[in-house]
Amino acid sequence: MSSPDATGRENMGAEAGRGEVDGRPILSMEEMLLNMGPQHPSTHGVLRLILHLDGELVISVDPVIGYLHRGMEKIAENRTYLQMLAMMSRMDYLSGIFMEWAYVRAVEDLMDLELPPRAEYLRVITAELNRIMSHHVAIGDFMLNLGSWTPFFWTFRDREIAMDLIEMVTGQRMMYNYMRVGGVRYDLPDEFEPACREFLDYFPAKIDEYEKLITYNEIFLSRTLGMGVIPPHEAVSQGLSGPNLRGSGVKWDLRRAEPYSVYDEFDFEVPVGTWGDAFDRYKCRIEEMRQSVRIIRQALDGLPDGPVNVKTPPMLRPPAGSIYRAVESPRGEWGVYMVSNGGLRPWRLKMRDASFVAISMLPRLLAGNKIADLIAIGGSLDVLMGGTDR
Amino acid sequence: MDIAAVAESMFRIILAFIVLLSVVMVSAVIFPFAMRRLWGFMGDRLGPNRVGPQGLFQPLADGLKLFVKEDITPLQADRLLFLAAPALALFTPTLMQVVIPFTENYTIADLNIGLIYVVAVGTFGVTGLLLGGWASNNKYSLLGGLRSAAQMISYEIPLMITIVVVGLLAGSLSLNAVVDAQESIWFVAVQPLAFIVFIIAGIAELNRTPFDLPEAESELVSGYMTEYGGMRFAFFAALIEWSNATVWALVGATLFLGGWRGPFGGSGIYLALKVAFIVFVIIWFFSTFPRLQVDQLMSFCWKILIPFSLFNLVTTGLLLALLPEYALWGIAAVSWASVILFIGLFHRALKGILLKKRLRALKGF
């Protein structure tokens, strides 16, 4: 990929008329450099894509990230362990619970804390609610990228109910700050369980409704089938995770592969795709919402009594050492690598985000497609800049 | 020439202007509002309901807001063309109404080549959008303008063939004659295939979902109207879009749904109801479908719509020539059979095509 000069035009000289993309000869007249984003309706936040276009055909893509960089990893070095907890859910803001969860797991495992079972169950319930909410946004935005508005409103209608539920528990709708080292902040309020059960009865029918509107629509099928194919070996070698990986047929879900918390007590399936195209990734998300409903129902049924957290010293001082802990967030593996030197603050905190990996797939995935498919494929990867830039 | 004749022709001209502009204005006020409320209803929301009873004055409030906004011309734009494009694009919906029989007695000009006039003026509509896209000197706008040119010119062809079919059925190119020919039965019952092709190609011609590629918000950020603001944006987004839709609905109602005809003697109200029905279909499509892709759009036009409408034209002509007495029955039978066949086979054919596409995509990586 040659780099553009100051005028933005690639110096291709006499070869300009005889380009080739994916083995298909293209009749190119003049390349157009299009700067898509950071302000663009469908770049999912502030992703910037530098596109080299031949008419509608995308010749090459350079993703530019960093427009939402807040220096979270550096900030962590100047905050105590408890202070940093409040920042965690501000990274991947659509699935904040998972950031907090990975963080508190790392601290707890460093400190060798034993958790009361009720705390683990509450974590699972809130996390799975959060997963449903995140997939709502993913599917709604994906359909918005494809030019269909109504699914967006439908998913957000149901997301609102899930948000009210999670607000009952945590007091917040997005930046939860709910997990604590050694448990969770609050126990469930009394009105939560009936409201949640009502949602669990209501929601599966709504998933069927989404599928009736979206999945079997011929235009949707022709836009997504065979689009943005990631073969399994490619997905694994790139380090993709989450629905993007499972859409390619690789059955890898941290909840099953390396069971953490109490996930091994629940009965649920890990949906996988076959072809690895945009449709399979979408379908995986739909199925995961169904599985999340199953998990929440089982967790509510088997909710043990007892305290929701253990007593920890007011100033946390994990022993010196390093640890990596990851959870299965809606976007894939969210990991926290923490180095402690025994002091009040983490010596180093490194986050691993699945959207970052997915963005690194974009140049390979998008070249040779049309602009419209670029939007569709990018939407099907469900990248979020809040987590990528941190 | 005596004074009475001059006065009468003056009166006719003024009346014609009033009718033309009122159709344009009323459709630009009512249909965006209807769209937002209906779309809200389909999306399980309320839609705008704050300004006036049930939000009825919302379009006026929007219009006022856009009217008082600054009129910005980008520095790098081709100023003359940029300013002229919205006005040019307004020609089509205004002029196309000239040949439409609004009631039994009122047609502004009953041309004997009315159908050809409709096609000719309709083709002109792309000019405004293309110019707007080009003159903005914005890459998104340019892509949007080029898309609209490619799309509208392609979809002209099935549209023309369909209109020729109607001309064959009516035995005349005058729209009044077309309405007269539908006295016993509407052409939609005789030629459902032509009606379906007309609706699909018409929606593509109007750049509305699922064919709204030229103004794709999520890709091209409103395409050819990205750089427009204030009243010029309102021209493109409300006035031209919706008056075009209304005028195409008028043409469709005249060609297929019997025009002003209806029970208890015809009147303009029936025509308005039919127009509202077609516009409702457009809004319904808008809130249900995602957008097609450029090459799918083209292959749908050239590989499906044009062969079908050509087949339709040939069978209609043959039946009319060979069996003049029973022609309508024969045409209706063939047309209904092909519609049912089309609906039955389309799904299966698409499934096969998409499976092949998936296999190819996996292999090509």
Short mmCIF file of C-alpha atoms in Angstrom, two decimals, chain A residues 32-36 40-42 55-56 144-150 153-154 157 213 217-223 225-227 229 231 234 275 277 279-280 364 370-373 375, chain B residues 39 41-45 138-140 142-143 147 209-210 212-213 217-221 286-296 346-347 350 354-355 357-359 361-362 364-365:
data_model
loop_
_atom_site.label_atom_id
_atom_site.label_comp_id
_atom_site.label_asym_id
_atom_site.label_seq_id
_atom_site.Cartn_x
_atom_site.Cartn_y
_atom_site.Cartn_z
CA MET A 32 -10.25 9.66 -4.74
CA LEU A 33 -9.10 10.13 -1.20
CA LEU A 34 -12.02 10.28 1.18
CA ASN A 35 -11.64 11.04 4.84
CA MET A 36 -14.47 9.26 6.58
CA HIS A 40 -19.47 10.53 10.55
CA PRO A 41 -22.83 9.00 11.45
CA SER A 42 -21.74 5.40 11.16
CA GLY A 55 -15.55 5.42 -7.79
CA GLU A 56 -17.53 3.38 -5.31
CA LEU A 144 -28.96 1.77 11.02
CA ASN A 145 -25.76 1.35 9.04
CA LEU A 146 -27.68 -0.74 6.54
CA GLY A 147 -30.21 2.08 6.19
CA SER A 148 -33.09 0.68 8.21
CA TRP A 149 -34.34 2.81 11.09
CA THR A 150 -37.16 0.88 12.67
CA PHE A 153 -36.13 2.05 17.67
CA TRP A 154 -37.36 -1.41 18.52
CA ARG A 157 -37.41 0.39 23.28
CA LEU A 213 -38.37 -7.86 10.77
CA ASN A 217 -35.71 -9.82 4.85
CA GLU A 218 -34.29 -10.47 1.39
CA ILE A 219 -32.55 -7.12 1.22
CA PHE A 220 -30.91 -7.73 4.58
CA LEU A 221 -29.81 -11.19 3.47
CA SER A 222 -28.36 -9.92 0.23
CA ARG A 223 -26.53 -7.17 2.10
CA LEU A 225 -24.54 -12.96 3.39
CA GLY A 226 -21.00 -13.47 2.14
CA MET A 227 -20.02 -9.95 3.22
CA VAL A 229 -15.95 -13.06 5.51
CA PRO A 231 -12.26 -17.52 7.94
CA GLU A 234 -7.67 -15.78 10.13
CA TRP A 275 -19.38 -18.91 7.34
CA ASP A 277 -19.73 -13.35 7.38
CA PHE A 279 -24.86 -12.34 8.82
CA ASP A 280 -23.33 -14.98 11.10
CA ARG A 364 -7.75 -6.47 5.23
CA LYS A 370 -18.00 -0.96 -2.05
CA ILE A 371 -18.45 2.00 0.30
CA ALA A 372 -21.86 0.73 1.32
CA ASP A 373 -20.41 -2.66 2.28
CA ILE A 375 -20.26 0.52 6.46
CA TRP B 39 -42.90 5.96 11.00
CA PHE B 41 -46.10 4.45 14.96
CA MET B 42 -44.28 1.63 13.15
CA GLY B 43 -41.19 2.14 15.30
CA ASP B 44 -43.30 1.95 18.48
CA ARG B 45 -42.85 5.64 19.23
CA ASN B 138 -17.83 17.70 -1.64
CA LYS B 139 -16.84 14.09 -2.16
CA TYR B 140 -19.86 12.65 -0.43
CA LEU B 142 -20.34 13.91 -5.69
CA LEU B 143 -20.79 10.21 -4.93
CA ARG B 147 -25.33 7.39 -7.69
CA THR B 209 -35.90 3.47 0.71
CA PRO B 210 -34.88 0.76 -0.17
CA ASP B 212 -32.25 5.70 -1.19
CA LEU B 213 -28.59 5.26 -2.09
CA GLU B 217 -27.40 8.99 5.66
CA SER B 218 -25.25 6.26 7.10
CA GLU B 219 -22.81 6.15 4.19
CA LEU B 220 -22.80 9.42 2.31
CA VAL B 221 -24.21 11.67 5.03
CA PHE B 286 -39.21 3.26 4.30
CA SER B 287 -39.79 2.01 7.80
CA THR B 288 -39.38 -1.66 6.98
CA PHE B 289 -36.51 -2.15 4.57
CA PRO B 290 -32.78 -1.69 4.76
CA ARG B 291 -30.99 -0.13 1.84
CA LEU B 292 -29.85 -2.02 -1.24
CA GLN B 293 -26.28 -1.91 -2.43
CA VAL B 294 -25.20 -0.19 -5.63
CA ASP B 295 -24.43 -3.27 -7.72
CA GLN B 296 -27.46 -5.13 -6.36
CA PHE B 346 -37.98 -15.20 -6.32
CA HIS B 347 -37.30 -16.47 -2.84
CA LEU B 350 -32.37 -15.62 -4.29
CA LEU B 354 -26.82 -16.03 -1.98
CA LEU B 355 -25.49 -19.49 -1.14
CA LYS B 357 -22.09 -15.85 -3.07
CA ARG B 358 -21.19 -17.12 0.38
CA LEU B 359 -19.21 -20.01 -1.03
CA ALA B 361 -16.59 -15.24 -0.62
CA LEU B 362 -15.14 -17.93 1.62
CA GLY B 364 -11.80 -15.91 -2.30
CA PHE B 365 -10.24 -14.99 1.00
#
